[in-house]
Amino acid sequence: MHIAITGAAGFLGQRLVHQLLDRGALDGTAIRRLTLIDQAEPPAIEREGVEIRCLALDISSPGALDPVLDARPDVIYHLAAVVSSAAEADLDLGMRVNFDATRALLEGCRAQGLSATRLVMASSVAAYGGDLPEVLDDMTALHPQNSYGAQKAMSELLVNDYSRRGLVDGLVLRLPTIVIRPGRPNAAASSFASSILREPLNGEEAICPVPTDLDLFVMSPARVVEALIHGAEVPGEALGPFRAFMLPGITVSVAEMLEALHEVAGEEALARVRHEPDARIAAIVGSWPARFTNERARRLGFHGDKNFREIVEAFLDERA
Amino acid sequence: MHIAITGAAGFLGQRLVHQLLDRGALDGTAIRRLTLIDQAEPPAIEREGVEIRCLALDISSPGALDPVLDARPDVIYHLAAVVSSAAEADLDLGMRVNFDATRALLEGCRAQGLSATRLVMASSVAAYGGDLPEVLDDMTALHPQNSYGAQKAMSELLVNDYSRRGLVDGLVLRLPTIVIRPGRPNAAASSFASSILREPLNGEEAICPVPTDLDLFVMSPARVVEALIHGAEVPGEALGPFRAFMLPGITVSVAEMLEALHEVAGEEALARVRHEPDARIAAIVGSWPARFTNERARRLGFHGDKNFREIVEAFLDERA
Ligand SMILES: NC(=O)c1ccc[n+]([C@@H]2O[C@H](COP(=O)([O-])OP(=O)(O)OC[C@H]3O[C@@H](n4cnc5c(N)ncnc54)[C@H](O)[C@@H]3O)[C@@H](O)[C@H]2O)c1
Ligand SMILES: NC(=O)c1ccc[n+]([C@@H]2O[C@H](COP(=O)([O-])OP(=O)(O)OC[C@H]3O[C@@H](n4cnc5c(N)ncnc54)[C@H](O)[C@@H]3O)[C@@H](O)[C@H]2O)c1
């Protein structure tokens, strides 16, 4: 089993690499080879019996992935992307990395005849937008209100069409908001969703810019990585007529998130969250869909977190 | 008012050109200039007071549209496309004409700063597919099951994103099955829908390959052209968060179509239709959605045909 990963130096990429190596096998077959690709060379890692290559490649430059595809990987995880704010700030960059590079990857698979190679791509809840219903399902249209979401939605269509034509065996998973991300607060509008838990758990102050009755659709990093792995194992025949769908996150209000913080880390931790309403952030985050039926994903055996408390506890376990 | 039309030599393009010249104005402003573009030079036409240029251009070759966009048209109709069967037979050709050329057109508008130019593109009911509900609405997902539909759906996303960013003032109309098309039967699975009326009305035999209880979603050529014209006139602010939607066709069963033929042209005409079931055609056409609520389109003032009989009578009037 040879697995190639684009964006392997990123947050999810690194977690996926470690999880794959810990499992040692994918779809019942021992992992013998990993090809890790990112703009800057992904951190070196060694594991007995596994040939691991770390490559510094700009996947948006023509032919960059040719040597990787020449080696005919069995599974390709396509995680490299320009994030939402960067894609909004620079349309050309977003189109090149989030769309053209996906297309080039599909074309490369076609040229190499990799019809049996499972391609697992990450898409996003940001592909939804517009006049959304209260509860979204697998037939809710993608009307993205940002360029990142539009580029992901276009890539989904292409992965589906190439798969339908038998040129690759693709699958696109739309990810919920990931909570709790490690690290520092960043410019993303969703940054607070991790921050209001992570900082207090680390003994620091955090700001909550949204009303506590706001609902979010979230998934822990561990569950997302599990879903990526399951995404390589679920049979193509089971996927039905469209190879992109939303993963089963859980719907949780900010109040419930803070209640879980309270339960797990006490009054003191909760007191570290200051409420400073920010209308701009509240408006952006408030426009994100928070309820999904997730029928397709559940039928295919994808699982969400059980409850929010578990997400907080998992973060503490990992940190320990 | 300067109007440019790609695919101007095609079926809808030619009807649109004549309709525009007959009206003499668009959005209350006199038409002073028409630029007609197609692979082969569109048929010459003259009208006093209107500068009409016919250009033979392959819109998929780099920079082909630059001279047209340099002249800063007020309205662009983007009708050039590779049809469904050709796009399915040749993925590269379909991608190049149906998607890359749309992208190049949008990039050209961006480069010229044509933010106020209304771009009206034709998309298709073929962009829908998969596990569709009985009645589709404006939030039904596009899960195309053919490359033509995928390319149209990707183009829709791009037109929407460029419009959202204020780079152009775009709008995409998804067309129902057009009935009655003039001419001869062709290889399209939908060919019978015009054929079972047109041929008997012309005193010829026709074959009906589908069960008569099959429902279709149809629109007459005249109504489609009206919709294209209205599409240039409806204000951008009214379009809401996604600039693509289905036009209001009418739902009609094959039995109702044949009944209209009977009413308008008598027993003799009806007897010219032979029923020869073709499972392949029935399966393709049976997978097409036949019922839509069309809320967006109606709210924006787009109109469908009143009933099927009117469609048949309009065909006879035009032929006369
Ligand atoms: N909730 C969501 O919607 C959501 C959340 C997280 C991730 N995602 C998606 O999951 C994937 C991984 O996300 P992440 O959180 O690990 O992001 P990340 O930013 O940590 O990782 C992305 C990686 O892609 C790399 N990359 C960017 N451009 C590249 C190029 N031209 N060539 C090679 N590598 C390039 C970056 O260097 C980075 O390491 C992305 O596709 C992202 O869009 C979606
Ligand atoms: N029901 C439907 O879904 C439906 C029905 C009709 C039309 N449409 C769409 O409406 C539009 C017009 O359709 P039509 O029926 O008039 O089709 P048509 O085939 O008669 O016209 C299309 C024109 O585009 C031109 N063209 C193709 N490639 C070109 C290129 N590379 N450069 C320049 N010109 C090129 C062709 O020469 C042709 O004249 C198309 O975009 C079509 O996809 C959809």
XYZ file of C-alpha atoms and ligand atoms in Angstrom:
728
model
C 0.000 0.000 0.000
C 1.460 3.283 -1.198
C -0.207 6.457 0.090
C 0.522 9.957 -1.207
C -0.580 13.043 0.737
C -0.644 16.639 -0.525
C -0.618 19.297 2.196
C 1.114 16.715 4.402
C 2.862 19.388 6.484
C -0.467 20.987 7.406
C -2.539 20.570 10.537
C -4.649 17.646 9.292
C -1.871 16.242 7.107
C 0.496 15.764 10.038
C -2.178 14.179 12.207
C -3.137 11.874 9.337
C 0.474 10.807 8.756
C 0.923 9.835 12.405
C -2.419 8.054 12.564
C -1.659 6.057 9.399
C 1.752 5.029 10.723
C 0.270 4.041 14.080
C -2.343 1.863 12.374
C 0.237 0.420 9.997
C -2.412 -0.625 7.484
C -5.155 0.843 5.351
C -8.104 -1.120 4.046
C -6.535 -4.291 5.489
C -3.243 -3.874 3.611
C 0.074 -3.008 5.253
C 1.345 0.477 4.464
C 4.722 0.096 2.741
C 5.210 3.530 1.321
C 4.247 7.116 2.156
C 4.874 10.112 -0.098
C 4.453 13.348 1.815
C 4.117 16.521 -0.229
C 3.940 20.142 0.815
C 5.247 23.519 -0.280
C 8.053 23.264 2.234
C 9.400 19.796 2.905
C 7.212 18.041 5.498
C 8.982 17.124 8.770
C 11.041 13.945 8.440
C 9.610 10.886 10.127
C 10.771 7.267 10.219
C 8.990 3.978 10.716
C 10.401 0.515 10.256
C 9.182 -1.231 7.135
C 7.762 1.937 5.599
C 9.538 3.877 2.889
C 8.719 7.520 3.655
C 9.601 10.300 1.230
C 9.133 13.970 2.049
C 8.910 16.250 -0.989
C 8.871 20.024 -1.264
C 6.560 20.655 -4.238
C 4.267 23.445 -5.311
C 1.320 21.337 -6.498
C 0.106 24.249 -8.594
C 3.174 24.266 -10.816
C 2.711 22.279 -14.051
C 3.773 18.643 -13.853
C 4.823 18.941 -10.197
C 2.990 15.766 -9.232
C 4.086 13.696 -12.257
C 6.863 11.807 -10.424
C 4.466 11.014 -7.578
C 1.767 9.704 -9.915
C 4.331 7.783 -11.971
C 4.774 5.608 -8.882
C 1.033 4.789 -9.025
C -0.046 5.357 -5.419
C -2.999 3.274 -4.224
C -4.467 6.124 -2.231
C -4.032 9.878 -2.608
C -5.094 12.305 0.102
C -5.486 15.749 -1.398
C -5.332 18.164 1.542
C -3.191 21.005 0.173
C -5.210 24.195 -0.006
C -5.105 27.930 0.364
C -7.351 28.825 3.295
C -10.524 30.845 3.113
C -9.173 34.303 3.957
C -6.177 33.941 1.617
C -8.377 32.737 -1.256
C -10.683 35.713 -0.711
C -7.749 38.123 -0.661
C -6.136 36.662 -3.811
C -8.503 35.173 -6.382
C -5.689 33.984 -8.665
C -3.848 32.186 -5.891
C -7.033 30.497 -4.687
C -7.999 29.394 -8.201
C -4.513 28.077 -8.868
C -4.112 26.047 -5.678
C -7.679 25.138 -4.740
C -8.974 24.435 -8.222
C -6.314 24.187 -10.945
C -4.087 21.948 -8.841
C -7.026 19.623 -8.151
C -7.705 19.497 -11.871
C -4.025 18.807 -12.611
C -4.067 16.005 -10.057
C -7.133 14.478 -11.718
C -5.529 14.852 -15.142
C -2.395 13.180 -13.813
C -4.444 10.239 -12.538
C -6.145 10.030 -15.924
C -2.826 10.106 -17.792
C -1.408 7.351 -15.571
C -4.563 5.247 -15.786
C -5.055 5.339 -12.008
C -8.713 4.355 -12.269
C -8.477 2.206 -9.134
C -6.661 4.804 -7.050
C -8.797 6.205 -4.265
C -8.498 9.989 -4.179
C -9.773 11.511 -0.923
C -10.138 15.284 -1.005
C -11.120 17.675 1.793
C -13.843 20.196 1.055
C -15.570 22.506 3.472
C -18.779 23.653 5.102
C -17.793 27.018 3.546
C -19.057 25.698 0.199
C -22.614 26.178 1.516
C -24.226 29.589 1.530
C -27.137 31.736 0.456
C -30.754 31.168 1.475
C -30.159 27.967 3.416
C -32.884 25.925 5.077
C -32.835 25.390 8.862
C -31.629 21.801 8.460
C -29.420 20.874 5.479
C -29.370 17.487 3.819
C -27.430 15.712 1.086
C -29.439 17.458 -1.641
C -28.920 21.018 -0.397
C -27.335 23.142 -3.134
C -23.880 24.667 -2.789
C -24.254 28.430 -3.252
C -20.898 29.537 -1.845
C -20.506 33.142 -0.701
C -16.700 33.122 -0.726
C -14.117 32.188 -3.366
C -12.634 29.376 -1.263
C -16.063 27.700 -1.103
C -16.606 28.228 -4.846
C -13.212 26.664 -5.652
C -13.958 23.686 -3.396
C -17.415 23.253 -4.959
C -15.930 23.301 -8.480
C -13.317 20.757 -7.444
C -16.062 18.516 -6.058
C -17.837 18.550 -9.413
C -14.631 17.640 -11.193
C -13.722 14.812 -8.797
C -17.243 13.480 -9.260
C -17.111 13.668 -13.041
C -13.681 12.042 -13.305
C -14.882 9.294 -10.963
C -18.109 8.790 -12.903
C -15.996 8.411 -16.060
C -13.856 5.789 -14.314
C -10.668 7.885 -14.527
C -10.063 7.786 -10.770
C -11.941 6.512 -7.704
C -12.605 9.803 -5.955
C -14.379 10.974 -2.853
C -14.723 14.440 -1.324
C -15.478 14.966 2.353
C -16.871 18.329 3.440
C -15.431 19.101 6.843
C -17.314 20.817 9.693
C -15.604 23.520 11.763
C -12.706 21.787 13.484
C -12.657 22.190 17.268
C -10.378 22.213 19.309
C -7.498 23.260 17.072
C -4.191 23.491 18.924
C -1.955 26.557 18.568
C -2.726 30.241 18.759
C -5.777 32.313 17.752
C -5.642 33.332 14.074
C -7.444 35.634 11.654
C -10.139 33.084 10.756
C -13.657 34.085 11.790
C -13.978 30.638 13.383
C -10.854 31.097 15.488
C -12.866 31.839 18.650
C -14.536 28.410 18.487
C -11.269 26.759 19.490
C -9.957 29.740 21.423
C -12.740 29.944 24.035
C -11.833 26.400 25.109
C -8.118 26.077 24.373
C -6.964 29.279 26.079
C -8.912 28.756 29.352
C -7.748 25.105 29.445
C -4.202 26.469 29.119
C -4.789 28.992 31.922
C -5.109 31.956 29.553
C -7.811 34.494 28.803
C -10.035 34.230 25.706
C -12.592 36.465 24.032
C -16.002 35.217 22.904
C -17.211 37.559 20.146
C -20.595 35.867 19.470
C -23.862 35.438 21.393
C -23.930 32.219 23.437
C -27.101 30.984 21.735
C -25.212 30.722 18.422
C -25.103 27.150 17.075
C -22.010 25.687 15.419
C -21.457 22.467 13.476
C -18.208 21.009 14.768
C -15.952 17.951 14.660
C -12.828 17.130 16.625
C -9.501 16.768 14.791
C -9.369 13.092 15.820
C -12.774 12.350 14.266
C -11.836 14.219 11.078
C -8.708 12.097 10.707
C -10.753 8.944 11.369
C -13.115 10.075 8.612
C -10.220 10.622 6.192
C -9.040 7.080 6.902
C -12.538 5.634 6.518
C -12.763 7.628 3.286
C -9.971 5.512 1.837
C -11.684 2.288 2.885
C -15.326 2.755 1.919
C -15.983 0.961 -1.401
C -16.557 3.125 -4.468
C -19.710 1.221 -5.450
C -21.318 2.303 -2.168
C -20.840 6.001 -2.815
C -23.879 6.554 -5.011
C -24.371 9.135 -7.738
C -22.409 12.021 -6.198
C -19.043 11.631 -4.543
C -19.101 14.579 -2.177
C -21.015 15.030 1.052
C -20.883 16.612 4.480
C -19.292 14.736 7.369
C -21.436 14.192 10.465
C -20.368 16.924 12.828
C -22.380 17.703 15.928
C -24.512 20.792 16.456
C -23.554 22.627 19.595
C -24.349 26.093 20.948
C -21.624 28.327 22.320
C -23.429 28.049 25.686
C -23.074 24.249 25.538
C -19.404 24.568 24.648
C -18.835 26.799 27.665
C -20.875 24.447 29.862
C -18.561 21.590 28.836
C -15.565 23.763 29.695
C -17.157 24.438 33.087
C -17.789 20.735 33.741
C -14.332 19.616 32.735
C -12.176 22.464 34.081
C -14.341 24.289 36.636
C -15.540 27.781 37.432
C -12.057 29.238 37.251
C -11.559 28.169 33.614
C -14.980 29.476 32.610
C -14.184 32.861 34.194
C -11.277 33.256 31.774
C -13.740 33.756 28.872
C -14.605 37.424 28.373
C -17.707 38.242 26.318
C -16.988 41.040 23.865
C -19.577 40.983 21.073
C -18.141 41.565 17.582
C -20.949 42.126 15.084
C -18.745 41.343 12.069
C -17.665 37.939 13.379
C -21.168 37.165 14.660
C -22.568 37.899 11.190
C -20.030 35.698 9.352
C -20.285 32.767 11.727
C -24.046 33.194 12.059
C -24.397 32.617 8.305
C -22.759 29.170 8.524
C -25.131 26.220 8.499
C -25.319 24.437 11.860
C -27.708 21.530 11.294
C -27.348 18.656 8.839
C -29.083 15.294 8.531
C -25.878 13.634 7.200
C -27.744 10.603 5.866
C -25.183 9.659 3.211
C -22.230 9.903 5.577
C -23.911 7.860 8.297
C -25.084 5.201 5.862
C -21.470 4.920 4.664
C -20.204 4.434 8.213
C -18.737 7.863 8.992
C -19.035 8.840 12.659
C -19.163 12.137 14.493
C -18.121 12.934 18.036
C -20.534 11.612 20.690
C -20.888 14.913 22.529
C -18.982 18.085 23.114
C -17.597 17.089 26.483
C -15.730 14.239 24.798
C -14.109 16.749 22.458
C -12.811 18.761 25.413
C -11.571 15.658 27.219
C -9.796 14.391 24.107
C -7.977 17.717 23.814
C -6.799 17.435 27.435
C -5.707 13.800 26.931
C -3.679 14.700 23.866
C -2.065 17.648 25.552
C -1.055 15.489 28.515
C -26.183 49.735 -26.220
C -23.570 47.275 -27.491
C -24.444 43.575 -27.236
C -21.981 40.736 -27.878
C -23.192 37.169 -28.409
C -21.074 34.009 -28.384
C -22.620 31.038 -30.194
C -24.531 33.573 -32.281
C -24.785 31.224 -35.260
C -26.521 28.558 -33.161
C -30.195 27.781 -32.796
C -30.888 30.118 -29.866
C -28.258 32.652 -30.940
C -29.919 33.264 -34.303
C -33.377 33.583 -32.770
C -31.994 35.976 -30.164
C -30.295 38.149 -32.795
C -33.520 38.527 -34.753
C -35.590 39.186 -31.663
C -33.153 41.855 -30.432
C -33.159 43.595 -33.810
C -36.965 43.482 -33.977
C -37.224 45.058 -30.514
C -34.527 47.616 -31.349
C -33.802 48.267 -27.669
C -32.674 46.442 -24.550
C -33.391 47.662 -21.039
C -34.896 50.833 -22.499
C -31.795 51.751 -24.509
C -31.554 51.629 -28.291
C -29.299 48.865 -29.633
C -26.523 50.535 -31.638
C -24.062 47.706 -31.989
C -24.129 43.910 -32.181
C -21.047 41.686 -32.160
C -21.909 38.183 -33.303
C -19.360 35.481 -32.589
C -19.248 31.837 -33.583
C -16.764 29.242 -34.800
C -17.800 29.875 -38.376
C -18.846 33.397 -39.223
C -22.518 33.954 -38.292
C -24.839 34.742 -41.236
C -24.640 38.381 -42.269
C -27.593 40.542 -41.327
C -28.265 44.255 -41.718
C -30.408 46.720 -39.836
C -30.455 50.479 -40.189
C -28.806 52.331 -37.327
C -27.151 49.199 -35.940
C -23.488 48.379 -36.504
C -23.414 44.595 -36.816
C -20.140 42.685 -36.902
C -19.958 38.947 -37.544
C -16.770 37.290 -36.295
C -15.424 33.776 -36.798
C -13.674 33.041 -33.488
C -12.888 29.919 -31.510
C -13.728 31.245 -28.041
C -11.573 28.531 -26.488
C -8.364 29.810 -28.062
C -6.394 32.121 -25.753
C -7.175 35.818 -26.120
C -9.779 35.184 -28.828
C -12.314 37.455 -27.152
C -9.887 40.263 -26.270
C -10.857 42.543 -29.181
C -14.534 42.051 -28.363
C -14.050 42.895 -24.683
C -11.781 45.841 -25.548
C -14.883 47.437 -27.043
C -16.593 47.146 -23.628
C -19.965 45.644 -24.540
C -22.844 46.519 -22.193
C -24.333 43.044 -22.416
C -22.714 39.717 -23.279
C -24.758 36.638 -24.106
C -22.624 33.558 -23.648
C -24.365 30.818 -25.623
C -21.447 29.026 -27.298
C -21.192 25.463 -26.044
C -20.364 21.928 -26.986
C -23.568 19.915 -26.636
C -24.134 17.112 -24.179
C -23.271 14.120 -26.359
C -20.109 15.752 -27.753
C -18.926 16.746 -24.258
C -19.487 13.178 -23.075
C -17.574 11.778 -26.057
C -14.629 14.166 -25.655
C -13.854 15.324 -22.105
C -11.073 17.684 -23.212
C -13.206 19.414 -25.814
C -16.080 19.857 -23.352
C -13.794 21.227 -20.636
C -12.158 23.612 -23.074
C -15.316 25.075 -24.595
C -17.892 24.695 -21.831
C -15.653 25.593 -18.896
C -12.279 27.105 -19.831
C -13.795 29.483 -22.366
C -16.328 30.671 -19.763
C -13.463 31.259 -17.368
C -11.487 33.111 -20.035
C -14.522 35.281 -20.746
C -14.839 36.115 -17.038
C -11.109 36.851 -16.823
C -11.424 39.102 -19.863
C -14.255 41.033 -18.189
C -12.130 41.331 -15.052
C -9.117 42.573 -17.014
C -11.245 45.177 -18.811
C -12.997 46.264 -15.626
C -16.416 45.350 -17.045
C -18.039 45.233 -13.601
C -21.259 46.772 -14.923
C -21.509 44.486 -17.968
C -24.382 42.048 -17.731
C -23.219 38.558 -18.697
C -26.093 36.176 -19.438
C -25.046 32.544 -19.766
C -27.163 29.511 -20.689
C -26.928 26.479 -18.446
C -29.035 23.364 -18.547
C -31.431 21.047 -16.791
C -28.693 18.467 -17.486
C -26.752 19.920 -14.544
C -29.235 18.197 -12.222
C -28.905 14.516 -11.441
C -28.573 11.831 -8.812
C -31.145 11.125 -6.111
C -33.503 13.935 -6.988
C -36.692 14.752 -5.091
C -40.068 14.589 -6.857
C -40.274 18.399 -7.055
C -37.063 20.448 -7.350
C -36.633 23.933 -5.980
C -33.994 26.661 -6.007
C -31.973 24.920 -3.288
C -31.773 21.506 -4.972
C -28.130 20.472 -5.380
C -26.523 20.007 -8.795
C -25.180 16.443 -8.912
C -24.643 16.136 -12.670
C -24.383 12.683 -14.206
C -22.762 13.824 -17.444
C -19.699 15.930 -18.233
C -21.707 18.639 -20.003
C -23.779 19.166 -16.855
C -20.651 19.175 -14.674
C -19.001 21.783 -16.916
C -22.118 23.967 -16.838
C -22.367 23.628 -13.032
C -18.707 24.640 -12.627
C -19.247 27.619 -14.916
C -22.259 28.667 -12.835
C -20.118 28.713 -9.691
C -17.511 30.826 -11.418
C -20.020 33.324 -12.848
C -21.504 33.622 -9.375
C -18.149 34.159 -7.683
C -16.948 36.739 -10.212
C -20.281 38.552 -9.832
C -20.123 38.418 -6.023
C -16.647 39.955 -6.241
C -18.016 42.732 -8.450
C -15.873 41.751 -11.456
C -18.863 41.367 -13.768
C -22.663 41.433 -13.414
C -23.462 37.835 -14.267
C -26.526 35.660 -14.463
C -26.959 32.037 -15.520
C -30.274 30.665 -16.744
C -30.792 26.903 -16.670
C -32.887 25.991 -19.682
C -35.605 23.324 -19.742
C -35.859 20.914 -22.684
C -36.636 23.079 -25.705
C -39.739 22.017 -27.634
C -40.518 22.294 -30.570
C -37.083 22.580 -32.151
C -37.206 23.004 -35.928
C -35.056 20.872 -38.217
C -34.422 17.151 -38.292
C -34.217 14.510 -35.548
C -30.705 14.259 -34.084
C -28.705 12.011 -31.770
C -29.833 13.758 -28.564
C -31.893 11.581 -26.235
C -34.431 14.430 -26.111
C -34.779 14.537 -29.888
C -38.103 12.654 -29.819
C -39.707 15.420 -27.711
C -39.685 17.751 -30.703
C -39.884 14.984 -33.289
C -43.217 13.500 -32.190
C -44.836 16.889 -32.881
C -42.743 18.423 -35.627
C -42.762 15.464 -38.017
C -46.531 14.782 -37.825
C -47.219 18.522 -38.224
C -45.042 18.354 -41.344
C -46.926 15.327 -42.632
C -44.156 12.875 -41.747
C -43.876 9.837 -39.508
C -42.254 9.987 -36.072
C -41.215 7.441 -33.476
C -42.063 7.807 -29.798
C -39.498 5.755 -27.828
C -40.845 6.440 -24.318
C -43.992 5.544 -22.352
C -46.732 8.170 -22.718
C -46.976 8.697 -18.956
C -43.427 10.111 -18.930
C -43.297 13.734 -17.748
C -41.017 16.314 -19.342
C -40.089 19.867 -18.316
C -40.267 21.962 -21.459
C -40.138 25.511 -22.790
C -40.756 26.857 -26.289
C -37.905 28.516 -28.196
C -39.822 31.827 -28.152
C -40.127 31.784 -24.342
C -36.443 30.889 -23.950
C -35.445 33.865 -26.084
C -37.805 36.104 -24.070
C -36.103 34.836 -20.915
C -32.658 35.612 -22.340
C -33.810 39.147 -23.065
C -35.373 39.550 -19.625
C -32.106 38.181 -18.208
C -30.312 41.256 -19.549
C -32.888 43.577 -18.014
C -33.453 42.243 -14.506
C -31.413 44.328 -12.016
C -28.372 42.698 -10.424
C -29.422 43.694 -6.892
C -32.600 41.651 -7.290
C -30.748 38.418 -8.063
C -29.973 37.411 -4.490
C -27.093 35.317 -3.222
C -26.735 32.909 -6.164
C -26.855 33.966 -9.766
C -28.039 30.771 -11.384
C -31.458 29.209 -11.387
C -33.874 27.153 -13.433
C -36.248 28.850 -15.856
C -39.976 28.177 -15.409
C -40.728 25.488 -17.936
C -44.002 23.605 -17.860
C -44.429 19.992 -16.830
C -46.156 17.967 -19.490
C -46.614 14.252 -20.080
C -45.983 12.697 -23.479
C -49.698 11.823 -23.494
C -50.571 15.520 -23.055
C -48.164 16.454 -25.823
C -49.835 13.985 -28.164
C -53.280 15.178 -27.068
C -52.291 18.742 -28.041
C -51.119 17.432 -31.414
C -54.491 15.711 -31.821
C -56.428 18.867 -30.932
C -54.431 21.122 -33.198
C -53.837 18.846 -36.203
C -56.379 16.044 -35.903
C -56.510 12.266 -35.867
C -54.458 11.970 -39.018
C -51.460 13.786 -37.514
C -51.664 11.716 -34.328
C -51.674 8.504 -36.372
C -48.243 9.432 -37.777
C -46.662 8.765 -34.366
C -45.471 5.169 -34.026
C -44.788 3.852 -30.511
C -41.549 1.884 -30.448
C -40.270 1.689 -26.873
C -36.494 2.169 -26.529
C -35.381 1.258 -23.009
C -32.114 3.186 -23.307
C -33.789 6.468 -24.250
C -36.580 5.939 -21.724
C -33.973 5.467 -18.976
C -32.002 8.613 -19.879
C -35.022 10.846 -20.279
C -36.752 9.284 -17.285
C -33.860 10.410 -15.078
C -34.404 14.072 -15.981
C -36.268 16.164 -13.440
C -39.754 17.174 -14.591
C -41.132 19.302 -11.736
C -39.742 22.544 -10.345
C -41.206 25.241 -8.114
C -39.194 27.988 -9.925
C -39.731 30.508 -7.137
C -36.656 32.637 -7.895
C -37.371 32.847 -11.606
C -41.028 33.787 -11.101
C -40.204 36.378 -8.463
C -37.743 37.904 -10.935
C -40.399 38.106 -13.635
C -39.446 35.178 -15.886
C -42.416 33.510 -17.561
C -43.072 30.048 -18.928
C -45.432 28.964 -21.669
C -49.092 29.018 -20.653
C -49.851 25.493 -21.822
C -48.606 22.953 -24.303
C -51.216 23.691 -26.931
C -49.833 27.220 -27.220
C -46.401 25.761 -27.923
C -47.790 23.724 -30.819
C -49.735 26.658 -32.212
C -46.712 28.956 -31.993
C -44.717 26.417 -34.006
C -47.398 26.367 -36.704
C -47.589 30.185 -36.761
C -43.847 30.494 -37.196
C -43.741 27.878 -39.909
C -46.493 29.655 -41.793
N -13.897 23.221 8.353
C -13.390 23.217 7.154
O -14.026 23.591 6.247
C -12.052 22.761 6.985
C -11.329 22.724 8.104
C -10.066 22.286 7.977
C -9.568 21.885 6.783
N -10.276 21.935 5.655
C -9.628 21.480 4.445
O -8.808 20.394 4.823
C -7.536 20.466 4.192
C -6.388 20.504 5.190
O -6.622 21.571 6.086
P -5.608 21.954 7.254
O -6.436 22.463 8.382
O -4.671 20.846 7.487
O -4.915 23.220 6.581
P -3.382 23.657 6.621
O -3.351 25.044 6.103
O -2.805 23.391 7.953
O -2.710 22.666 5.580
C -2.761 22.890 4.211
C -1.374 22.606 3.661
O -1.395 22.784 2.250
C -0.140 23.304 1.900
N -0.186 23.970 0.604
C -0.808 25.122 0.285
N -0.547 25.446 -0.977
C 0.249 24.480 -1.492
C 0.872 24.274 -2.748
N 0.685 25.142 -3.774
N 1.641 23.171 -2.923
C 1.825 22.305 -1.910
N 1.272 22.454 -0.699
C 0.495 23.536 -0.483
C 0.217 24.277 3.002
O 1.606 24.519 3.020
C -0.306 23.558 4.233
O 0.707 22.817 4.867
C -7.611 21.676 3.306
O -7.959 21.241 2.003
C -8.697 22.517 3.883
O -9.299 23.309 2.916
C -11.534 22.359 5.757
N -32.289 22.339 -22.439
C -31.061 22.696 -22.318
O -30.418 22.316 -21.415
C -30.501 23.558 -23.306
C -31.155 23.586 -24.462
C -30.645 24.393 -25.394
C -29.517 25.124 -25.185
N -28.873 25.081 -24.042
C -27.674 25.916 -23.924
O -27.974 27.110 -24.612
C -26.887 27.536 -25.421
C -27.252 27.663 -26.881
O -27.780 26.435 -27.328
P -28.271 26.155 -28.813
O -29.420 25.235 -28.740
O -28.396 27.406 -29.556
O -27.023 25.306 -29.309
P -26.292 25.325 -30.746
O -25.415 24.125 -30.764
O -27.260 25.515 -31.836
O -25.405 26.640 -30.653
C -24.185 26.676 -29.980
C -23.219 27.446 -30.853
O -21.965 27.522 -30.193
C -20.983 27.486 -31.197
N -19.687 27.077 -30.645
C -19.333 25.859 -30.148
N -18.032 25.860 -29.800
C -17.558 27.103 -30.088
C -16.265 27.700 -29.969
N -15.223 27.017 -29.481
N -16.118 28.990 -30.351
C -17.164 29.687 -30.841
N -18.413 29.154 -30.977
C -18.593 27.876 -30.608
C -21.488 26.470 -32.195
O -20.838 26.663 -33.454
C -22.969 26.788 -32.209
O -23.309 27.670 -33.260
C -25.788 26.541 -25.134
O -24.959 27.072 -24.124
C -26.501 25.327 -24.634
O -25.675 24.576 -23.778
C -29.342 24.298 -23.083
